[in-house]
Amino acid sequence: MSEVDDMEEHAARIALLQAPGTVMLGHDLDEDTALALLGERFPGRQFCLVRNWIWIDLDSPDDVREELSDMRLQPVMLYGDVVADSLGRFDKGDWLRSTPLIAFTQGCFFETRDTVYALLGHGERKRAALSSMVKIFRSAKERL
């Protein structure tokens, strides 16, 4: 990644973190309970436990929203601090940006094509431009 890319990524992350948001009430699951629920409800799926998470509703052009819908994806991404990662892609305390949402279940499981994220504790809901989120490169998929 070039120095310009690094600066754009940093600026996009700061803008997201400083943007106003609305509190989203989450679950007070402990790590062991979250791991047990993931194993029961999503056997064999890779997963991440995250805290200090942000649910990001994406602002995007209608044609992009339609394309996401055609792929059965929702215009939502997740940003958060890693607690645990089943594949070791991230260390505890790293941050991540997910790919678009497929399903949100039980009020705490954020499912993408490749990963199920267990949202621990309360988070925030914010809006951001898709173009800004694309600048935040460090997604789970890109770490593989």
Backbone as JSON Lines, residues from 0, in Angstrom:
{"i":0,"aa":"M","n":[0.85,-1.17,0.0],"ca":[0.0,0.0,0.0],"c":[0.9,1.24,0.0]}
{"i":1,"aa":"S","n":[0.56,2.23,-0.81],"ca":[1.36,3.44,-0.92],"c":[1.1,4.37,0.26]}
{"i":2,"aa":"E","n":[1.95,5.38,0.38],"ca":[1.78,6.36,1.45],"c":[0.47,7.13,1.29]}
{"i":3,"aa":"V","n":[0.09,7.43,0.05],"ca":[-1.18,8.11,-0.21],"c":[-2.35,7.24,0.23]}
{"i":4,"aa":"D","n":[-2.29,5.92,-0.1],"ca":[-3.34,5.0,0.32],"c":[-3.43,4.95,1.84]}
{"i":5,"aa":"D","n":[-2.28,4.91,2.51],"ca":[-2.26,4.9,3.98],"c":[-2.93,6.15,4.54]}
{"i":6,"aa":"M","n":[-2.65,7.3,3.95],"ca":[-3.23,8.56,4.43],"c":[-4.74,8.58,4.2]}
{"i":7,"aa":"E","n":[-5.19,8.1,3.03],"ca":[-6.62,8.06,2.73],"c":[-7.34,7.09,3.68]}
{"i":8,"aa":"E","n":[-6.72,5.94,3.94],"ca":[-7.32,4.97,4.86],"c":[-7.43,5.57,6.26]}
{"i":9,"aa":"H","n":[-6.38,6.21,6.72],"ca":[-6.39,6.82,8.05],"c":[-7.47,7.91,8.14]}
{"i":10,"aa":"A","n":[-7.56,8.74,7.12],"ca":[-8.56,9.81,7.1],"c":[-9.98,9.22,7.11]}
{"i":11,"aa":"A","n":[-10.2,8.15,6.35],"ca":[-11.52,7.52,6.31],"c":[-11.87,6.91,7.66]}
{"i":12,"aa":"R","n":[-10.9,6.28,8.33],"ca":[-11.15,5.7,9.65],"c":[-11.47,6.79,10.67]}
{"i":13,"aa":"I","n":[-10.71,7.88,10.67],"ca":[-10.95,8.98,11.61],"c":[-12.33,9.57,11.38]}
{"i":14,"aa":"A","n":[-12.69,9.78,10.11],"ca":[-14.02,10.34,9.8],"c":[-15.12,9.42,10.32]}
{"i":15,"aa":"L","n":[-14.96,8.12,10.14],"ca":[-15.96,7.18,10.63],"c":[-16.05,7.23,12.15]}
{"i":16,"aa":"L","n":[-14.92,7.19,12.82],"ca":[-14.91,7.16,14.27],"c":[-15.46,8.45,14.88]}
{"i":17,"aa":"Q","n":[-15.28,9.58,14.21],"ca":[-15.73,10.86,14.74],"c":[-17.15,11.22,14.33]}
{"i":18,"aa":"A","n":[-17.71,10.49,13.37],"ca":[-19.07,10.78,12.89],"c":[-20.09,10.54,14.01]}
{"i":19,"aa":"P","n":[-21.16,11.33,14.03],"ca":[-22.2,11.08,15.03],"c":[-22.87,9.74,14.78]}
{"i":20,"aa":"G","n":[-23.33,9.13,15.84],"ca":[-23.99,7.83,15.73],"c":[-25.09,7.69,16.75]}
{"i":21,"aa":"T","n":[-25.78,6.59,16.66],"ca":[-26.85,6.26,17.59],"c":[-26.46,4.97,18.3]}
{"i":22,"aa":"V","n":[-26.68,4.93,19.61],"ca":[-26.35,3.73,20.38],"c":[-27.23,2.57,19.91]}
{"i":23,"aa":"M","n":[-26.6,1.43,19.7],"ca":[-27.32,0.18,19.42],"c":[-27.11,-0.73,20.62]}
{"i":24,"aa":"L","n":[-28.19,-1.13,21.23],"ca":[-28.08,-2.02,22.37],"c":[-27.71,-3.41,21.88]}
{"i":25,"aa":"G","n":[-26.7,-3.97,22.5],"ca":[-26.25,-5.3,22.14],"c":[-26.45,-6.26,23.28]}
{"i":26,"aa":"H","n":[-25.78,-7.37,23.19],"ca":[-25.87,-8.4,24.22],"c":[-24.63,-8.37,25.1]}
{"i":27,"aa":"D","n":[-24.82,-8.69,26.35],"ca":[-23.69,-8.78,27.26],"c":[-23.18,-10.22,27.33]}
{"i":28,"aa":"L","n":[-23.0,-10.82,26.17],"ca":[-22.46,-12.17,26.11],"c":[-21.0,-12.15,26.53]}
{"i":29,"aa":"D","n":[-20.6,-13.15,27.3],"ca":[-19.17,-13.28,27.55],"c":[-18.6,-14.1,26.4]}
{"i":30,"aa":"E","n":[-17.29,-14.14,26.31],"ca":[-16.64,-14.81,25.18],"c":[-17.01,-16.28,25.1]}
{"i":31,"aa":"D","n":[-17.02,-16.98,26.22],"ca":[-17.33,-18.41,26.21],"c":[-18.75,-18.68,25.71]}
{"i":32,"aa":"T","n":[-19.71,-17.88,26.16],"ca":[-21.09,-18.05,25.71],"c":[-21.21,-17.76,24.22]}
{"i":33,"aa":"A","n":[-20.56,-16.7,23.77],"ca":[-20.58,-16.37,22.34],"c":[-19.98,-17.5,21.51]}
{"i":34,"aa":"L","n":[-18.87,-18.07,21.96],"ca":[-18.23,-19.17,21.22],"c":[-19.15,-20.39,21.17]}
{"i":35,"aa":"A","n":[-19.81,-20.7,22.29],"ca":[-20.74,-21.83,22.31],"c":[-21.9,-21.61,21.35]}
{"i":36,"aa":"L","n":[-22.46,-20.4,21.34],"ca":[-23.58,-20.09,20.44],"c":[-23.14,-20.14,18.98]}
{"i":37,"aa":"L","n":[-21.96,-19.65,18.69],"ca":[-21.44,-19.71,17.31],"c":[-21.29,-21.17,16.86]}
{"i":38,"aa":"G","n":[-20.75,-22.01,17.74],"ca":[-20.58,-23.42,17.4],"c":[-21.91,-24.13,17.17]}
{"i":39,"aa":"E","n":[-22.9,-23.74,17.94],"ca":[-24.23,-24.35,17.84],"c":[-24.99,-23.86,16.6]}
{"i":40,"aa":"R","n":[-24.96,-22.55,16.36],"ca":[-25.79,-21.97,15.29],"c":[-25.08,-21.88,13.94]}
{"i":41,"aa":"F","n":[-23.74,-21.86,13.96],"ca":[-22.97,-21.71,12.71],"c":[-21.82,-22.72,12.68]}
{"i":42,"aa":"P","n":[-22.13,-24.01,12.79],"ca":[-21.04,-25.0,12.83],"c":[-20.18,-24.95,11.57]}
{"i":43,"aa":"G","n":[-18.88,-24.98,11.79],"ca":[-17.93,-24.99,10.67],"c":[-17.65,-23.64,10.04]}
{"i":44,"aa":"R","n":[-18.36,-22.59,10.44],"ca":[-18.13,-21.26,9.87],"c":[-16.98,-20.56,10.58]}
{"i":45,"aa":"Q","n":[-16.21,-19.77,9.84],"ca":[-15.2,-18.94,10.49],"c":[-15.9,-17.77,11.16]}
{"i":46,"aa":"F","n":[-15.29,-17.28,12.25],"ca":[-15.96,-16.26,13.04],"c":[-14.95,-15.3,13.66]}
{"i":47,"aa":"C","n":[-15.49,-14.16,14.08],"ca":[-14.75,-13.17,14.87],"c":[-15.67,-12.69,15.98]}
{"i":48,"aa":"L","n":[-15.11,-12.5,17.15],"ca":[-15.8,-11.82,18.24],"c":[-15.32,-10.39,18.22]}
{"i":49,"aa":"V","n":[-16.24,-9.41,18.27],"ca":[-15.85,-8.0,18.22],"c":[-16.55,-7.19,19.31]}
{"i":50,"aa":"R","n":[-15.85,-6.19,19.79],"ca":[-16.38,-5.21,20.75],"c":[-16.19,-3.81,20.15]}
{"i":51,"aa":"N","n":[-16.8,-2.83,20.8],"ca":[-16.67,-1.44,20.33],"c":[-16.99,-1.35,18.84]}
{"i":52,"aa":"W","n":[-18.07,-1.99,18.47],"ca":[-18.41,-2.14,17.07],"c":[-19.28,-0.97,16.57]}
{"i":53,"aa":"I","n":[-19.2,-0.79,15.26],"ca":[-20.01,0.22,14.58],"c":[-20.73,-0.47,13.42]}
{"i":54,"aa":"W","n":[-22.05,-0.36,13.44],"ca":[-22.91,-0.83,12.34],"c":[-22.95,0.33,11.36]}
{"i":55,"aa":"I","n":[-22.53,0.1,10.13],"ca":[-22.42,1.18,9.15],"c":[-23.43,0.99,8.03]}
{"i":56,"aa":"D","n":[-24.44,1.86,8.0],"ca":[-25.39,1.89,6.89],"c":[-24.71,2.65,5.75]}
{"i":57,"aa":"L","n":[-24.61,2.0,4.62],"ca":[-23.86,2.57,3.5],"c":[-24.74,3.47,2.63]}
{"i":58,"aa":"D","n":[-24.22,4.66,2.36],"ca":[-24.81,5.54,1.37],"c":[-24.15,5.18,0.04]}
{"i":59,"aa":"S","n":[-24.96,4.79,-0.93],"ca":[-24.4,4.41,-2.22],"c":[-25.43,4.71,-3.31]}
{"i":60,"aa":"P","n":[-24.96,4.82,-4.54],"ca":[-25.89,5.07,-5.65],"c":[-26.89,3.92,-5.8]}
{"i":61,"aa":"D","n":[-28.03,4.24,-6.37],"ca":[-29.09,3.24,-6.54],"c":[-28.61,2.0,-7.31]}
{"i":62,"aa":"D","n":[-27.79,2.2,-8.34],"ca":[-27.34,1.04,-9.11],"c":[-26.45,0.11,-8.28]}
{"i":63,"aa":"V","n":[-25.68,0.67,-7.35],"ca":[-24.85,-0.14,-6.47],"c":[-25.74,-0.89,-5.48]}
{"i":64,"aa":"R","n":[-26.74,-0.21,-4.94],"ca":[-27.67,-0.87,-4.02],"c":[-28.39,-2.03,-4.71]}
{"i":65,"aa":"E","n":[-28.77,-1.82,-5.96],"ca":[-29.44,-2.85,-6.73],"c":[-28.51,-4.04,-6.98]}
{"i":66,"aa":"E","n":[-27.26,-3.74,-7.29],"ca":[-26.27,-4.8,-7.51],"c":[-26.04,-5.61,-6.22]}
{"i":67,"aa":"L","n":[-25.94,-4.92,-5.09],"ca":[-25.8,-5.62,-3.81],"c":[-27.01,-6.51,-3.56]}
{"i":68,"aa":"S","n":[-28.19,-5.98,-3.82],"ca":[-29.41,-6.75,-3.62],"c":[-29.44,-7.99,-4.51]}
{"i":69,"aa":"D","n":[-29.01,-7.84,-5.76],"ca":[-28.95,-8.98,-6.68],"c":[-28.02,-10.07,-6.15]}
{"i":70,"aa":"M","n":[-27.0,-9.68,-5.4],"ca":[-26.05,-10.64,-4.82],"c":[-26.49,-11.09,-3.42]}
{"i":71,"aa":"R","n":[-27.7,-10.69,-3.03],"ca":[-28.27,-11.01,-1.71],"c":[-27.43,-10.43,-0.57]}
{"i":72,"aa":"L","n":[-26.91,-9.25,-0.81],"ca":[-26.15,-8.53,0.2],"c":[-26.9,-7.26,0.58]}
{"i":73,"aa":"Q","n":[-26.74,-6.85,1.82],"ca":[-27.37,-5.63,2.3],"c":[-26.32,-4.52,2.36]}
{"i":74,"aa":"P","n":[-26.71,-3.26,2.16],"ca":[-25.75,-2.15,2.17],"c":[-25.35,-1.76,3.6]}
{"i":75,"aa":"V","n":[-24.72,-2.71,4.27],"ca":[-24.3,-2.54,5.65],"c":[-22.95,-3.21,5.82]}
{"i":76,"aa":"M","n":[-22.04,-2.54,6.54],"ca":[-20.75,-3.13,6.9],"c":[-20.56,-2.98,8.4]}
{"i":77,"aa":"L","n":[-19.58,-3.67,8.91],"ca":[-19.26,-3.64,10.33],"c":[-17.82,-3.18,10.51]}
{"i":78,"aa":"Y","n":[-17.6,-2.39,11.54],"ca":[-16.26,-1.98,11.94],"c":[-16.17,-2.3,13.43]}
{"i":79,"aa":"G","n":[-15.06,-2.87,13.88],"ca":[-14.97,-3.17,15.3],"c":[-13.59,-3.61,15.73]}
{"i":80,"aa":"D","n":[-13.44,-3.76,17.04],"ca":[-12.2,-4.22,17.66],"c":[-12.27,-5.72,17.87]}
{"i":81,"aa":"V","n":[-11.26,-6.42,17.43],"ca":[-11.23,-7.88,17.5],"c":[-10.97,-8.35,18.93]}
{"i":82,"aa":"V","n":[-11.79,-9.3,19.36],"ca":[-11.58,-9.99,20.63],"c":[-10.95,-11.35,20.35]}
{"i":83,"aa":"A","n":[-11.47,-12.04,19.33],"ca":[-10.93,-13.35,18.92],"c":[-11.3,-13.59,17.47]}
{"i":84,"aa":"D","n":[-10.43,-14.31,16.77],"ca":[-10.65,-14.64,15.36],"c":[-10.35,-16.12,15.17]}
{"i":85,"aa":"S","n":[-11.3,-16.86,14.62],"ca":[-11.16,-18.32,14.5],"c":[-10.01,-18.75,13.6]}
{"i":86,"aa":"L","n":[-9.62,-17.93,12.64],"ca":[-8.55,-18.29,11.73],"c":[-7.21,-17.62,12.06]}
{"i":87,"aa":"G","n":[-7.19,-16.81,13.1],"ca":[-5.95,-16.14,13.45],"c":[-5.55,-15.04,12.48]}
{"i":88,"aa":"R","n":[-6.51,-14.53,11.71],"ca":[-6.21,-13.45,10.76],"c":[-5.91,-12.16,11.5]}
{"i":89,"aa":"F","n":[-6.51,-12.02,12.69],"ca":[-6.37,-10.81,13.49],"c":[-5.92,-11.18,14.88]}
{"i":90,"aa":"D","n":[-5.19,-10.28,15.48],"ca":[-4.82,-10.41,16.89],"c":[-5.84,-9.67,17.73]}
{"i":91,"aa":"K","n":[-5.95,-10.06,18.99],"ca":[-6.83,-9.35,19.92],"c":[-6.41,-7.88,19.95]}
{"i":92,"aa":"G","n":[-7.39,-6.98,19.83],"ca":[-7.12,-5.55,19.83],"c":[-6.98,-4.94,18.45]}
{"i":93,"aa":"D","n":[-6.8,-5.77,17.4],"ca":[-6.79,-5.25,16.03],"c":[-8.19,-4.73,15.71]}
{"i":94,"aa":"W","n":[-8.3,-3.9,14.69],"ca":[-9.6,-3.46,14.21],"c":[-9.85,-4.12,12.87]}
{"i":95,"aa":"L","n":[-11.11,-4.18,12.47],"ca":[-11.45,-4.75,11.17],"c":[-12.63,-4.02,10.57]}
{"i":96,"aa":"R","n":[-12.76,-4.18,9.28],"ca":[-13.92,-3.72,8.53],"c":[-14.42,-4.94,7.76]}
{"i":97,"aa":"S","n":[-15.69,-5.25,7.91],"ca":[-16.24,-6.44,7.25],"c":[-16.58,-6.14,5.79]}
{"i":98,"aa":"T","n":[-16.99,-7.18,5.13],"ca":[-17.62,-7.07,3.82],"c":[-19.12,-6.88,4.08]}
{"i":99,"aa":"P","n":[-19.95,-6.68,3.06],"ca":[-21.38,-6.41,3.29],"c":[-22.13,-7.54,4.0]}
{"i":100,"aa":"L","n":[-23.17,-7.13,4.69],"ca":[-24.03,-8.0,5.49],"c":[-24.9,-8.9,4.63]}
{"i":101,"aa":"I","n":[-25.01,-10.16,5.07],"ca":[-26.0,-11.08,4.48],"c":[-27.2,-11.16,5.41]}
{"i":102,"aa":"A","n":[-26.94,-11.38,6.7],"ca":[-28.04,-11.52,7.67],"c":[-27.58,-11.08,9.05]}
{"i":103,"aa":"F","n":[-28.55,-10.57,9.83],"ca":[-28.31,-10.21,11.22],"c":[-29.33,-10.97,12.05]}
{"i":104,"aa":"T","n":[-28.84,-11.85,12.93],"ca":[-29.74,-12.7,13.7],"c":[-29.43,-12.65,15.19]}
{"i":105,"aa":"Q","n":[-30.41,-13.0,15.98],"ca":[-30.32,-13.06,17.44],"c":[-29.86,-11.74,18.06]}
{"i":106,"aa":"G","n":[-29.88,-10.68,17.32],"ca":[-29.48,-9.38,17.84],"c":[-27.99,-9.26,18.1]}
{"i":107,"aa":"C","n":[-27.21,-10.26,17.65],"ca":[-25.76,-10.17,17.9],"c":[-24.9,-10.87,16.86]}
{"i":108,"aa":"F","n":[-25.5,-11.55,15.88],"ca":[-24.69,-12.25,14.88],"c":[-24.82,-11.55,13.53]}
{"i":109,"aa":"F","n":[-23.72,-10.97,13.09],"ca":[-23.61,-10.22,11.84],"c":[-22.92,-11.15,10.85]}
{"i":110,"aa":"E","n":[-23.67,-11.63,9.88],"ca":[-23.15,-12.65,8.98],"c":[-22.81,-12.06,7.61]}
{"i":111,"aa":"T","n":[-21.59,-12.34,7.15],"ca":[-21.16,-11.99,5.8],"c":[-20.93,-13.3,5.04]}
{"i":112,"aa":"R","n":[-20.53,-13.21,3.8],"ca":[-20.29,-14.43,3.02],"c":[-19.25,-15.33,3.67]}
{"i":113,"aa":"D","n":[-18.2,-14.75,4.22],"ca":[-17.08,-15.54,4.71],"c":[-17.02,-15.71,6.22]}
{"i":114,"aa":"T","n":[-17.65,-14.82,6.97],"ca":[-17.43,-14.79,8.41],"c":[-18.72,-14.45,9.15]}
{"i":115,"aa":"V","n":[-18.85,-15.0,10.35],"ca":[-19.92,-14.61,11.26],"c":[-19.25,-13.82,12.38]}
{"i":116,"aa":"Y","n":[-19.74,-12.61,12.59],"ca":[-19.21,-11.74,13.65],"c":[-20.18,-11.76,14.82]}
{"i":117,"aa":"A","n":[-19.68,-12.07,16.01],"ca":[-20.49,-12.0,17.22],"c":[-20.22,-10.62,17.83]}
{"i":118,"aa":"L","n":[-21.27,-9.82,17.92],"ca":[-21.16,-8.46,18.43],"c":[-21.34,-8.49,19.94]}
{"i":119,"aa":"L","n":[-20.27,-8.2,20.65],"ca":[-20.28,-8.24,22.11],"c":[-20.5,-6.84,22.66]}
{"i":120,"aa":"G","n":[-21.42,-6.72,23.59],"ca":[-21.7,-5.42,24.19],"c":[-22.48,-4.52,23.26]}
{"i":121,"aa":"H","n":[-22.58,-3.26,23.67],"ca":[-23.31,-2.27,22.88],"c":[-22.41,-1.69,21.8]}
{"i":122,"aa":"G","n":[-23.02,-1.16,20.76],"ca":[-22.28,-0.55,19.67],"c":[-22.93,0.74,19.25]}
{"i":123,"aa":"E","n":[-22.56,1.19,18.06],"ca":[-23.12,2.41,17.49],"c":[-23.58,2.13,16.07]}
{"i":124,"aa":"R","n":[-24.55,2.9,15.63],"ca":[-25.02,2.84,14.25],"c":[-24.71,4.18,13.6]}
{"i":125,"aa":"K","n":[-24.04,4.12,12.44],"ca":[-23.65,5.34,11.73],"c":[-23.91,5.15,10.24]}
{"i":126,"aa":"R","n":[-23.89,6.26,9.54],"ca":[-23.99,6.26,8.08],"c":[-22.63,6.67,7.52]}
{"i":127,"aa":"A","n":[-22.27,6.08,6.4],"ca":[-21.02,6.44,5.74],"c":[-21.16,6.14,4.25]}
{"i":128,"aa":"A","n":[-20.44,6.88,3.46],"ca":[-20.43,6.64,2.02],"c":[-19.68,5.35,1.73]}
{"i":129,"aa":"L","n":[-20.21,4.56,0.83],"ca":[-19.54,3.34,0.42],"c":[-18.12,3.66,-0.04]}
{"i":130,"aa":"S","n":[-17.97,4.76,-0.77],"ca":[-16.64,5.13,-1.27],"c":[-15.65,5.35,-0.12]}
{"i":131,"aa":"S","n":[-16.12,5.88,1.01],"ca":[-15.25,6.06,2.17],"c":[-14.9,4.73,2.79]}
{"i":132,"aa":"M","n":[-15.87,3.83,2.88],"ca":[-15.62,2.53,3.5],"c":[-14.67,1.69,2.67]}
{"i":133,"aa":"V","n":[-14.72,1.85,1.35],"ca":[-13.8,1.1,0.49],"c":[-12.36,1.53,0.78]}
{"i":134,"aa":"K","n":[-12.17,2.76,1.21],"ca":[-10.82,3.24,1.54],"c":[-10.27,2.59,2.8]}
{"i":135,"aa":"I","n":[-11.15,2.04,3.62],"ca":[-10.7,1.34,4.83],"c":[-10.41,-0.1,4.4]}
{"i":136,"aa":"F","n":[-9.17,-0.35,4.04],"ca":[-8.76,-1.57,3.36],"c":[-8.76,-2.82,4.23]}
{"i":137,"aa":"R","n":[-8.54,-2.69,5.47],"ca":[-8.21,-3.83,6.31],"c":[-9.44,-4.66,6.65]}
{"i":138,"aa":"S","n":[-9.88,-5.45,5.7],"ca":[-11.02,-6.33,5.95],"c":[-10.51,-7.74,6.23]}
{"i":139,"aa":"A","n":[-11.35,-8.54,6.82],"ca":[-10.98,-9.92,7.12],"c":[-10.58,-10.66,5.85]}
{"i":140,"aa":"K","n":[-11.32,-10.48,4.78],"ca":[-11.04,-11.18,3.54],"c":[-9.65,-10.83,3.01]}
{"i":141,"aa":"E","n":[-9.27,-9.56,3.14],"ca":[-7.99,-9.11,2.6],"c":[-6.82,-9.58,3.46]}
{"i":142,"aa":"R","n":[-7.07,-10.03,4.69],"ca":[-5.99,-10.52,5.55],"c":[-5.65,-11.97,5.29]}
{"i":143,"aa":"L","n":[-6.51,-12.69,4.55],"ca":[-6.27,-14.11,4.31],"c":[-5.05,-14.34,3.46]}
